[in-house]
Amino acid sequence: GAVVSQHPSRVICKSGTSVKIECRSLDFQATTMFWYRQFPKQSLMLMATSNEGSKATYEQGVEKDKFLINHASLTLSTLTVTSAHPEDSSFYICSARDRQGGQPQHFGDGTRLSIL
Amino acid sequence: QKEVEQNSGPLSVPEGAIASLNCTYSDRGSQSFFWYRQYSGKSPELIMFIYSNGDKEDGRFTAQLNKASQYVSLLIRDSQPSDSATYLCAVKVASGSARQLTFGSGTQLTVLP
């Protein structure tokens, strides 16, 4: 079945560091990828929709200058958390939708980000 | 009113019983409905999706959709301890919307051996 690879799985770093998370679709082409954030015991919250070859669409309240998204190819999207602070510590999950299949979305394994 | 609502639980059922998970949604224009299972510390895993009114069965899982009542449910037959997880209901709320899926807050299920 479709597989989405997300890397790294865990990051621990100091406040002020920028962190890049990669999301790859391994066996299908994804024109659209989604980035979610999940705080403990809460549901997934969509941060932004990443479109191949164009600017990402950010949800209300998500700072586009802080969460930089690049979707340079049909199989790769990256999320960079710039100058991360402790309040950015969360579980970040990407998902991708097969350009041919439409639904459903397939999720990566997530990245647990801890900012000290 | 939240767009997608689920009882947070926890819901406990004995092994072998039927677990019933419920979800309501507010947007009558919603088209597609998904159930995901999420183990602690892991990302969601798709269990089932349903588009049409009625029931859809896949192994021990049955999804039920009633668009008139804006209600979707997931039944798990012969529940196993390995089914213990948080179950997320997700809805595609509008055609053409940039926001593809809206998730409920999840229901935590515990299957007792």
Coordinates of C-alpha atoms in Angstrom, one line a residue:
Chain A
G1 CA 0.0 0.0 0.0
A2 CA 0.9 3.7 -0.1
V3 CA 3.6 4.7 2.2
V4 CA 4.6 8.1 3.5
S5 CA 8.0 8.4 5.1
Q6 CA 8.7 11.2 7.6
H7 CA 12.1 12.1 9.0
P8 CA 13.4 12.5 11.7
S9 CA 11.1 10.7 14.1
R10 CA 12.4 12.6 17.1
V11 CA 14.2 15.9 17.6
I12 CA 15.5 17.4 20.8
C13 CA 17.2 20.7 20.5
K14 CA 17.8 24.0 22.2
S15 CA 15.6 27.0 22.0
G16 CA 16.3 29.2 19.0
T17 CA 17.3 26.3 16.8
S18 CA 15.6 25.8 13.4
V19 CA 14.4 22.3 12.7
K20 CA 13.6 20.8 9.3
I21 CA 11.2 17.8 8.9
E22 CA 10.9 15.9 5.7
C23 CA 7.9 14.1 4.3
R24 CA 8.2 11.8 1.4
S25 CA 5.7 9.8 -0.6
L26 CA 7.5 6.6 -1.4
D27 CA 5.4 4.8 -4.0
F28 CA 3.0 7.5 -5.3
Q29 CA 3.0 11.1 -6.5
A30 CA 1.5 13.6 -4.2
T31 CA 0.6 17.0 -5.5
T32 CA -0.8 17.8 -2.1
M33 CA 0.7 17.2 1.3
F34 CA -0.7 18.2 4.7
W35 CA 1.1 19.2 7.8
Y36 CA -0.6 18.6 11.2
R37 CA 0.4 19.3 14.8
Q38 CA -0.9 17.4 17.7
F39 CA -0.5 18.4 21.4
P40 CA -0.8 15.7 24.1
K41 CA -4.3 14.3 24.4
Q42 CA -5.6 16.6 21.7
S43 CA -6.6 15.9 18.2
L44 CA -4.8 16.6 15.0
M45 CA -4.8 20.3 13.9
L46 CA -4.1 21.1 10.3
M47 CA -1.3 23.7 10.1
A48 CA -1.0 24.0 6.3
T49 CA -1.6 22.5 3.0
S50 CA 1.5 22.1 0.8
N51 CA 1.0 22.2 -2.9
E52 CA 3.7 21.1 -5.3
G53 CA 5.3 24.0 -7.2
S54 CA 3.3 26.7 -5.4
K55 CA 3.0 28.4 -2.0
A56 CA 1.5 26.6 0.9
T57 CA -1.9 27.5 2.2
Y58 CA -1.7 28.1 6.0
E59 CA -4.6 27.7 8.4
Q60 CA -5.7 30.7 10.5
G61 CA -3.3 31.4 13.4
V62 CA -0.4 29.6 11.9
E63 CA 2.6 31.8 11.2
K64 CA 3.9 31.2 7.8
D65 CA 7.2 32.9 8.5
K66 CA 7.8 30.6 11.5
F67 CA 6.7 27.4 9.8
L68 CA 8.3 27.4 6.4
I69 CA 7.0 24.8 3.9
N70 CA 8.6 23.8 0.7
H71 CA 7.1 21.3 -1.7
A72 CA 9.6 21.2 -4.5
S73 CA 8.7 17.8 -6.0
L74 CA 5.8 15.4 -6.3
T75 CA 7.3 13.2 -3.6
L76 CA 8.8 15.6 -1.1
S77 CA 7.6 18.3 1.2
T78 CA 9.6 19.9 4.1
L79 CA 8.5 21.8 7.1
T80 CA 11.0 24.0 8.8
V81 CA 10.3 25.3 12.3
T82 CA 12.4 28.4 12.5
S83 CA 13.8 29.7 15.8
A84 CA 11.9 27.0 17.7
H85 CA 10.8 27.7 21.3
P86 CA 9.5 25.4 24.0
E87 CA 5.9 26.2 23.0
D88 CA 6.6 24.7 19.6
S89 CA 7.2 21.3 21.2
S90 CA 4.7 19.0 19.7
F91 CA 4.0 16.0 17.5
Y92 CA 4.2 17.0 13.9
I93 CA 2.6 14.7 11.3
C94 CA 2.5 14.9 7.6
S95 CA 0.1 13.3 5.2
A96 CA -0.1 13.0 1.5
R97 CA -2.8 12.3 -1.0
D98 CA -2.2 10.3 -4.1
R99 CA -2.7 12.6 -7.1
Q100 CA -4.6 9.8 -8.9
G101 CA -6.5 8.3 -6.0
G102 CA -7.8 11.5 -4.4
Q103 CA -8.8 10.0 -1.0
P104 CA -7.8 8.9 1.5
Q105 CA -4.8 10.5 3.0
H106 CA -1.8 8.5 4.1
F107 CA 0.1 9.6 7.2
G108 CA 3.8 9.6 8.0
D109 CA 5.0 8.2 11.3
G110 CA 5.3 11.7 12.8
T111 CA 8.1 13.7 14.3
R112 CA 8.2 14.4 18.0
L113 CA 9.8 17.8 18.5
S114 CA 11.1 18.7 22.0
I115 CA 12.6 22.2 22.4
L116 CA 14.5 22.7 25.6
Chain B
Q1 CA -20.3 23.9 17.9
K2 CA -17.3 21.9 16.8
E3 CA -17.3 20.7 13.2
V4 CA -16.7 17.1 14.2
E5 CA -17.6 15.8 17.6
Q6 CA -16.7 12.6 19.4
N7 CA -17.1 11.4 22.9
S8 CA -13.6 11.5 24.4
G9 CA -14.2 8.5 26.5
P10 CA -12.5 6.5 27.8
L11 CA -14.7 3.7 26.5
S12 CA -14.0 0.3 28.0
V13 CA -15.3 -3.0 26.7
P14 CA -14.5 -6.5 27.5
E15 CA -12.6 -8.7 25.1
G16 CA -14.9 -10.2 22.5
A17 CA -17.6 -7.6 22.9
I18 CA -18.7 -5.0 20.3
A19 CA -17.2 -1.6 20.6
S20 CA -19.4 1.3 19.3
L21 CA -17.8 4.6 18.5
N22 CA -19.8 7.6 17.5
C23 CA -19.2 10.8 15.6
T24 CA -21.4 13.7 14.6
Y25 CA -20.6 16.5 12.2
S26 CA -22.1 19.9 11.5
D27 CA -21.5 20.5 7.8
R28 CA -24.4 19.0 5.8
G29 CA -22.2 19.3 2.7
S30 CA -19.7 16.9 4.0
Q31 CA -18.9 14.2 1.5
S32 CA -16.4 11.7 2.9
F33 CA -16.0 10.2 6.3
F34 CA -13.0 8.4 7.7
W35 CA -12.0 6.4 10.8
Y36 CA -8.4 6.4 11.9
R37 CA -6.8 4.5 14.7
Q38 CA -4.0 6.1 16.6
Y39 CA -1.8 4.3 19.1
S40 CA -0.1 6.4 21.8
G41 CA 2.8 8.2 20.4
K42 CA 2.1 7.0 16.8
S43 CA 0.5 8.7 13.8
P44 CA -3.0 7.8 12.7
E45 CA -3.7 4.7 10.7
L46 CA -6.6 4.6 8.3
I47 CA -9.2 1.9 9.2
M48 CA -12.1 2.7 7.0
F49 CA -13.8 5.3 4.9
I50 CA -17.4 5.7 3.8
Y51 CA -19.1 7.9 1.3
S52 CA -22.6 6.6 1.0
N53 CA -25.5 6.2 3.5
G54 CA -25.7 2.8 5.1
D55 CA -23.2 0.3 6.3
K56 CA -19.8 -0.7 5.1
E57 CA -18.1 -3.7 6.4
D58 CA -14.4 -4.7 6.4
G59 CA -13.5 -7.6 8.6
R60 CA -14.3 -6.9 12.2
F61 CA -15.0 -3.3 11.4
T62 CA -18.3 -1.8 10.2
A63 CA -18.8 1.9 9.4
Q64 CA -22.3 3.3 9.5
L65 CA -23.3 6.6 7.9
N66 CA -26.5 8.5 8.2
K67 CA -26.3 11.8 6.4
A68 CA -29.8 12.9 7.4
S69 CA -28.8 12.7 11.0
Q70 CA -25.2 13.8 10.3
Y71 CA -23.9 10.8 12.1
V72 CA -21.2 8.3 11.4
S73 CA -20.2 5.4 13.6
L74 CA -17.7 2.6 13.8
L75 CA -18.4 -0.8 15.2
I76 CA -15.7 -3.2 16.2
R77 CA -16.8 -6.7 16.6
D78 CA -15.0 -9.3 18.7
S79 CA -12.9 -6.6 20.2
Q80 CA -9.3 -7.5 21.1
P81 CA -6.9 -5.9 23.5
S82 CA -4.8 -4.8 20.5
D83 CA -7.8 -2.6 19.5
S84 CA -7.1 -0.4 22.5
A85 CA -6.2 3.0 21.0
T86 CA -7.7 6.4 20.2
Y87 CA -10.1 6.4 17.3
L88 CA -10.3 9.6 15.3
C89 CA -13.3 10.4 13.1
A90 CA -12.4 12.7 10.1
V91 CA -14.7 14.4 7.7
K92 CA -14.0 16.1 4.4
V93 CA -16.1 19.1 5.1
A94 CA -16.4 20.9 1.8
S95 CA -15.7 20.2 -1.9
G96 CA -12.8 22.2 -3.2
S97 CA -11.8 23.4 0.2
A98 CA -8.1 23.8 1.0
R99 CA -8.8 22.1 4.3
Q100 CA -9.2 18.5 3.3
L101 CA -10.0 16.7 6.5
T102 CA -11.3 17.9 9.9
F103 CA -10.7 15.6 12.8
G104 CA -12.7 15.0 15.9
S105 CA -10.9 15.0 19.2
G106 CA -10.9 11.2 19.3
T107 CA -12.4 8.5 21.5
Q108 CA -10.0 6.5 23.7
L109 CA -11.0 2.8 23.6
T110 CA -9.7 0.2 26.1
V111 CA -10.4 -3.5 25.5
L112 CA -10.1 -5.4 28.7
P113 CA -8.7 -8.9 28.5

